[in-house]
Short mmCIF file of N, CA, C and O and ligand atoms in Angstrom, two decimals:
data_model
loop_
_atom_site.label_atom_id
_atom_site.label_comp_id
_atom_site.label_asym_id
_atom_site.label_seq_id
_atom_site.Cartn_x
_atom_site.Cartn_y
_atom_site.Cartn_z
N UNK A 22 -88.01 86.84 112.47
CA UNK A 22 -88.52 85.51 112.10
C UNK A 22 -88.04 85.12 110.70
O UNK A 22 -88.17 85.89 109.75
N UNK A 23 -87.49 83.91 110.61
CA UNK A 23 -87.01 83.43 109.31
C UNK A 23 -88.16 82.82 108.51
O UNK A 23 -89.10 82.28 109.07
N UNK A 24 -88.03 82.89 107.21
CA UNK A 24 -89.04 82.32 106.32
C UNK A 24 -89.00 80.80 106.42
O UNK A 24 -87.93 80.19 106.42
N UNK A 25 -90.17 80.17 106.50
CA UNK A 25 -90.23 78.71 106.62
C UNK A 25 -90.12 78.03 105.26
O UNK A 25 -89.93 76.82 105.19
N UNK A 26 -90.26 78.77 104.20
CA UNK A 26 -90.21 78.17 102.87
C UNK A 26 -88.77 78.12 102.36
O UNK A 26 -88.24 77.06 102.04
N UNK A 27 -88.11 79.27 102.31
CA UNK A 27 -86.76 79.29 101.73
C UNK A 27 -85.69 79.24 102.81
O UNK A 27 -84.53 79.01 102.50
N UNK A 28 -86.06 79.46 104.07
CA UNK A 28 -85.14 79.38 105.22
C UNK A 28 -84.05 80.45 105.21
O UNK A 28 -83.11 80.39 105.99
N UNK A 29 -84.15 81.39 104.29
CA UNK A 29 -83.12 82.43 104.22
C UNK A 29 -83.68 83.81 104.49
O UNK A 29 -83.06 84.61 105.19
N UNK A 30 -84.82 84.06 103.89
CA UNK A 30 -85.38 85.40 103.98
C UNK A 30 -85.89 85.72 105.37
O UNK A 30 -86.14 84.84 106.18
N UNK A 31 -86.01 87.00 105.61
CA UNK A 31 -86.60 87.46 106.85
C UNK A 31 -88.05 87.84 106.57
O UNK A 31 -88.36 88.45 105.54
N UNK A 32 -88.94 87.48 107.49
CA UNK A 32 -90.34 87.84 107.33
C UNK A 32 -90.53 89.25 107.85
O UNK A 32 -90.17 89.56 108.98
N UNK A 33 -91.08 90.08 107.02
CA UNK A 33 -91.33 91.46 107.43
C UNK A 33 -92.78 91.80 107.31
O UNK A 33 -93.46 91.34 106.40
N UNK A 34 -93.22 92.64 108.23
CA UNK A 34 -94.62 93.06 108.20
C UNK A 34 -94.87 93.93 106.99
O UNK A 34 -94.08 94.82 106.67
N UNK A 35 -95.96 93.63 106.32
CA UNK A 35 -96.31 94.44 105.16
C UNK A 35 -97.77 94.23 104.82
O UNK A 35 -98.54 93.74 105.63
N UNK A 36 -98.08 94.58 103.59
CA UNK A 36 -99.46 94.43 103.14
C UNK A 36 -99.46 93.71 101.81
O UNK A 36 -98.52 93.81 101.03
N UNK A 37 -100.52 92.96 101.57
CA UNK A 37 -100.61 92.23 100.32
C UNK A 37 -102.05 92.26 99.81
O UNK A 37 -102.96 92.73 100.49
N UNK A 38 -102.22 91.78 98.59
CA UNK A 38 -103.56 91.69 98.01
C UNK A 38 -103.96 90.23 97.95
O UNK A 38 -103.18 89.39 97.51
N UNK A 39 -105.14 89.93 98.42
CA UNK A 39 -105.63 88.55 98.43
C UNK A 39 -106.77 88.42 97.43
O UNK A 39 -107.69 89.22 97.43
N UNK A 40 -106.69 87.41 96.61
CA UNK A 40 -107.78 87.13 95.68
C UNK A 40 -108.50 85.86 96.11
O UNK A 40 -107.86 84.83 96.31
N UNK A 41 -109.79 85.95 96.26
CA UNK A 41 -110.58 84.78 96.62
C UNK A 41 -111.54 84.48 95.49
O UNK A 41 -112.18 85.38 94.96
N UNK A 42 -111.63 83.21 95.12
CA UNK A 42 -112.59 82.83 94.11
C UNK A 42 -113.60 81.89 94.73
O UNK A 42 -113.24 80.93 95.41
N UNK A 43 -114.84 82.23 94.53
CA UNK A 43 -115.89 81.47 95.18
C UNK A 43 -117.11 81.43 94.28
O UNK A 43 -117.60 82.47 93.86
N UNK A 44 -117.58 80.24 93.99
CA UNK A 44 -118.78 80.06 93.16
C UNK A 44 -118.76 80.93 91.91
O UNK A 44 -119.74 81.58 91.58
N UNK A 45 -117.62 81.00 91.26
CA UNK A 45 -117.51 81.77 90.03
C UNK A 45 -117.32 83.26 90.24
O UNK A 45 -117.18 84.01 89.29
N UNK A 46 -117.31 83.69 91.48
CA UNK A 46 -117.10 85.10 91.77
C UNK A 46 -115.64 85.32 92.18
O UNK A 46 -115.01 84.44 92.74
N UNK A 47 -115.13 86.50 91.86
CA UNK A 47 -113.76 86.83 92.23
C UNK A 47 -113.78 88.06 93.13
O UNK A 47 -114.32 89.09 92.77
N UNK A 48 -113.22 87.90 94.29
CA UNK A 48 -113.18 89.00 95.25
C UNK A 48 -111.74 89.30 95.62
O UNK A 48 -110.98 88.41 95.98
N UNK A 49 -111.39 90.56 95.47
CA UNK A 49 -110.04 91.00 95.76
C UNK A 49 -110.03 91.87 97.01
O UNK A 49 -110.80 92.83 97.10
N UNK A 50 -109.18 91.53 97.93
CA UNK A 50 -109.01 92.37 99.11
C UNK A 50 -107.63 93.01 99.04
O UNK A 50 -106.62 92.31 98.97
N UNK A 51 -107.62 94.33 99.07
CA UNK A 51 -106.34 95.03 99.02
C UNK A 51 -105.92 95.42 100.43
O UNK A 51 -106.75 95.57 101.32
N UNK A 52 -104.61 95.58 100.59
CA UNK A 52 -104.10 96.13 101.84
C UNK A 52 -104.35 95.20 103.02
O UNK A 52 -104.70 95.64 104.11
N UNK A 53 -104.18 93.89 102.79
CA UNK A 53 -104.35 92.92 103.86
C UNK A 53 -103.02 92.79 104.60
O UNK A 53 -101.98 92.55 103.97
N UNK A 54 -103.02 92.95 105.91
CA UNK A 54 -101.77 92.83 106.66
C UNK A 54 -101.22 91.41 106.58
O UNK A 54 -101.97 90.44 106.73
N UNK A 55 -99.93 91.28 106.32
CA UNK A 55 -99.32 89.96 106.17
C UNK A 55 -97.85 90.05 106.52
O UNK A 55 -97.29 91.14 106.64
N UNK A 56 -97.24 88.89 106.68
CA UNK A 56 -95.79 88.83 106.83
C UNK A 56 -95.24 88.41 105.47
O UNK A 56 -95.69 87.42 104.89
N UNK A 57 -94.29 89.17 104.97
CA UNK A 57 -93.76 88.90 103.63
C UNK A 57 -92.29 88.56 103.72
O UNK A 57 -91.52 89.20 104.43
N UNK A 58 -91.88 87.53 102.98
CA UNK A 58 -90.48 87.14 102.94
C UNK A 58 -89.74 88.08 101.99
O UNK A 58 -90.17 88.28 100.86
N UNK A 59 -88.62 88.61 102.46
CA UNK A 59 -87.87 89.54 101.60
C UNK A 59 -87.00 88.80 100.59
O UNK A 59 -86.34 89.38 99.76
N UNK A 60 -87.00 87.47 100.67
CA UNK A 60 -86.21 86.68 99.73
C UNK A 60 -87.07 86.02 98.64
O UNK A 60 -86.88 86.26 97.46
N UNK A 61 -88.04 85.20 99.05
CA UNK A 61 -88.82 84.45 98.06
C UNK A 61 -90.21 85.02 97.83
O UNK A 61 -90.92 84.58 96.93
N UNK A 62 -90.62 85.96 98.65
CA UNK A 62 -91.91 86.60 98.45
C UNK A 62 -93.08 85.83 99.04
O UNK A 62 -94.23 86.20 98.86
N UNK A 63 -92.78 84.75 99.77
CA UNK A 63 -93.83 83.99 100.43
C UNK A 63 -94.59 84.90 101.39
O UNK A 63 -93.99 85.76 102.04
N UNK A 64 -95.90 84.70 101.49
CA UNK A 64 -96.65 85.52 102.43
C UNK A 64 -97.42 84.69 103.41
O UNK A 64 -97.95 83.63 103.07
N UNK A 65 -97.44 85.15 104.63
CA UNK A 65 -98.20 84.50 105.68
C UNK A 65 -99.29 85.44 106.15
O UNK A 65 -99.01 86.57 106.51
N UNK A 66 -100.48 84.93 106.15
CA UNK A 66 -101.60 85.74 106.63
C UNK A 66 -102.18 85.07 107.85
O UNK A 66 -102.39 83.85 107.87
N UNK A 67 -102.41 85.86 108.85
CA UNK A 67 -103.00 85.38 110.08
C UNK A 67 -104.28 84.58 109.80
O UNK A 67 -105.09 84.98 108.97
N UNK A 68 -104.44 83.46 110.52
CA UNK A 68 -105.63 82.62 110.31
C UNK A 68 -106.92 83.38 110.56
O UNK A 68 -107.93 83.17 109.90
N UNK A 69 -106.85 84.24 111.56
CA UNK A 69 -108.03 85.03 111.92
C UNK A 69 -108.46 85.91 110.75
O UNK A 69 -109.63 86.04 110.43
N UNK A 70 -107.46 86.51 110.12
CA UNK A 70 -107.74 87.39 108.99
C UNK A 70 -108.27 86.57 107.81
O UNK A 70 -109.21 86.97 107.15
N UNK A 71 -107.67 85.40 107.59
CA UNK A 71 -108.11 84.55 106.49
C UNK A 71 -109.58 84.18 106.64
O UNK A 71 -110.36 84.29 105.69
N UNK A 72 -109.98 83.76 107.84
CA UNK A 72 -111.38 83.35 108.01
C UNK A 72 -112.30 84.56 107.93
O UNK A 72 -113.43 84.46 107.45
N UNK A 73 -111.78 85.72 108.37
CA UNK A 73 -112.56 86.96 108.25
C UNK A 73 -112.83 87.27 106.77
O UNK A 73 -113.94 87.63 106.38
N UNK A 74 -111.79 87.10 105.95
CA UNK A 74 -111.93 87.38 104.52
C UNK A 74 -112.90 86.40 103.87
O UNK A 74 -113.71 86.79 103.03
N UNK A 75 -112.84 85.14 104.29
CA UNK A 75 -113.74 84.13 103.72
C UNK A 75 -115.20 84.45 104.06
O UNK A 75 -116.09 84.30 103.23
N UNK A 76 -115.41 84.90 105.30
CA UNK A 76 -116.76 85.27 105.71
C UNK A 76 -117.26 86.44 104.88
O UNK A 76 -118.39 86.45 104.39
N UNK A 77 -116.39 87.44 104.71
CA UNK A 77 -116.78 88.61 103.92
C UNK A 77 -117.07 88.22 102.48
O UNK A 77 -118.03 88.68 101.88
N UNK A 78 -116.23 87.33 101.95
CA UNK A 78 -116.40 86.89 100.56
C UNK A 78 -117.74 86.20 100.39
O UNK A 78 -118.44 86.40 99.40
N UNK A 79 -118.11 85.40 101.39
CA UNK A 79 -119.37 84.69 101.34
C UNK A 79 -120.55 85.66 101.27
O UNK A 79 -121.49 85.47 100.51
N UNK A 80 -120.46 86.72 102.07
CA UNK A 80 -121.53 87.74 102.09
C UNK A 80 -121.62 88.42 100.73
O UNK A 80 -122.70 88.68 100.22
N UNK A 81 -120.45 88.71 100.15
CA UNK A 81 -120.41 89.40 98.87
C UNK A 81 -121.04 88.52 97.80
O UNK A 81 -121.87 88.97 97.01
N UNK A 82 -120.70 87.23 97.80
CA UNK A 82 -121.22 86.30 96.81
C UNK A 82 -122.73 86.16 96.96
O UNK A 82 -123.46 86.09 95.98
N UNK A 83 -123.18 86.17 98.21
CA UNK A 83 -124.62 86.05 98.48
C UNK A 83 -125.40 87.19 97.83
O UNK A 83 -126.55 87.05 97.44
N UNK A 84 -124.75 88.36 97.75
CA UNK A 84 -125.40 89.52 97.16
C UNK A 84 -125.36 89.49 95.63
O UNK A 84 -125.77 90.44 94.98
N UNK A 85 -124.82 88.40 95.08
CA UNK A 85 -124.83 88.24 93.63
C UNK A 85 -123.75 89.01 92.90
O UNK A 85 -123.83 89.21 91.70
N UNK A 86 -122.72 89.45 93.62
CA UNK A 86 -121.63 90.18 93.00
C UNK A 86 -120.67 89.18 92.35
O UNK A 86 -120.39 88.14 92.93
N UNK A 87 -120.20 89.51 91.15
CA UNK A 87 -119.28 88.59 90.48
C UNK A 87 -117.82 88.99 90.63
O UNK A 87 -116.94 88.16 90.74
N UNK A 88 -117.58 90.29 90.60
CA UNK A 88 -116.22 90.79 90.79
C UNK A 88 -116.28 91.94 91.78
O UNK A 88 -117.10 92.85 91.64
N UNK A 89 -115.46 91.86 92.77
CA UNK A 89 -115.48 92.90 93.78
C UNK A 89 -114.05 93.17 94.24
O UNK A 89 -113.29 92.25 94.51
N UNK A 90 -113.71 94.45 94.29
CA UNK A 90 -112.39 94.84 94.80
C UNK A 90 -112.61 95.77 95.97
O UNK A 90 -113.33 96.75 95.86
N UNK A 91 -112.06 95.40 97.09
CA UNK A 91 -112.25 96.26 98.26
C UNK A 91 -111.02 96.33 99.14
O UNK A 91 -110.16 95.46 99.12
N UNK A 92 -110.97 97.42 99.89
CA UNK A 92 -109.91 97.62 100.86
C UNK A 92 -110.21 96.73 102.06
O UNK A 92 -111.36 96.66 102.50
N UNK A 93 -109.21 96.07 102.58
CA UNK A 93 -109.41 95.32 103.80
C UNK A 93 -109.47 96.29 104.97
O UNK A 93 -108.61 97.15 105.12
N UNK A 94 -110.51 96.14 105.77
CA UNK A 94 -110.60 96.94 106.99
C UNK A 94 -110.74 95.98 108.16
O UNK A 94 -111.62 95.13 108.14
N UNK A 95 -109.86 96.07 109.12
CA UNK A 95 -109.91 95.14 110.24
C UNK A 95 -111.23 95.24 111.00
O UNK A 95 -111.77 96.34 111.14
N UNK A 96 -111.73 94.11 111.43
CA UNK A 96 -112.96 94.10 112.23
C UNK A 96 -112.70 94.80 113.55
O UNK A 96 -111.64 94.65 114.15
N UNK A 97 -113.67 95.58 113.98
CA UNK A 97 -113.50 96.35 115.21
C UNK A 97 -113.48 95.42 116.42
O UNK A 97 -114.15 94.41 116.42
ZN1 ZN B 25 -88.73 82.95 101.86
#
């Protein structure tokens, strides 16, 4: 699959770190599966994973956490 941004790079499966900021809280998810462009570094994350991360972030914020770094673990 070619990159849609630069049209040159190839998208390769890899992992990335996602930072979400919500209500003044910062939540970092490490090791999130993504497609990464080997040319421009653009990353594509599955919509399902994105909404999963947002849900998790919401729960974390609800618990009053301001900064949280966690490993991404796929939902069973
Ligand atoms: Zn690219």
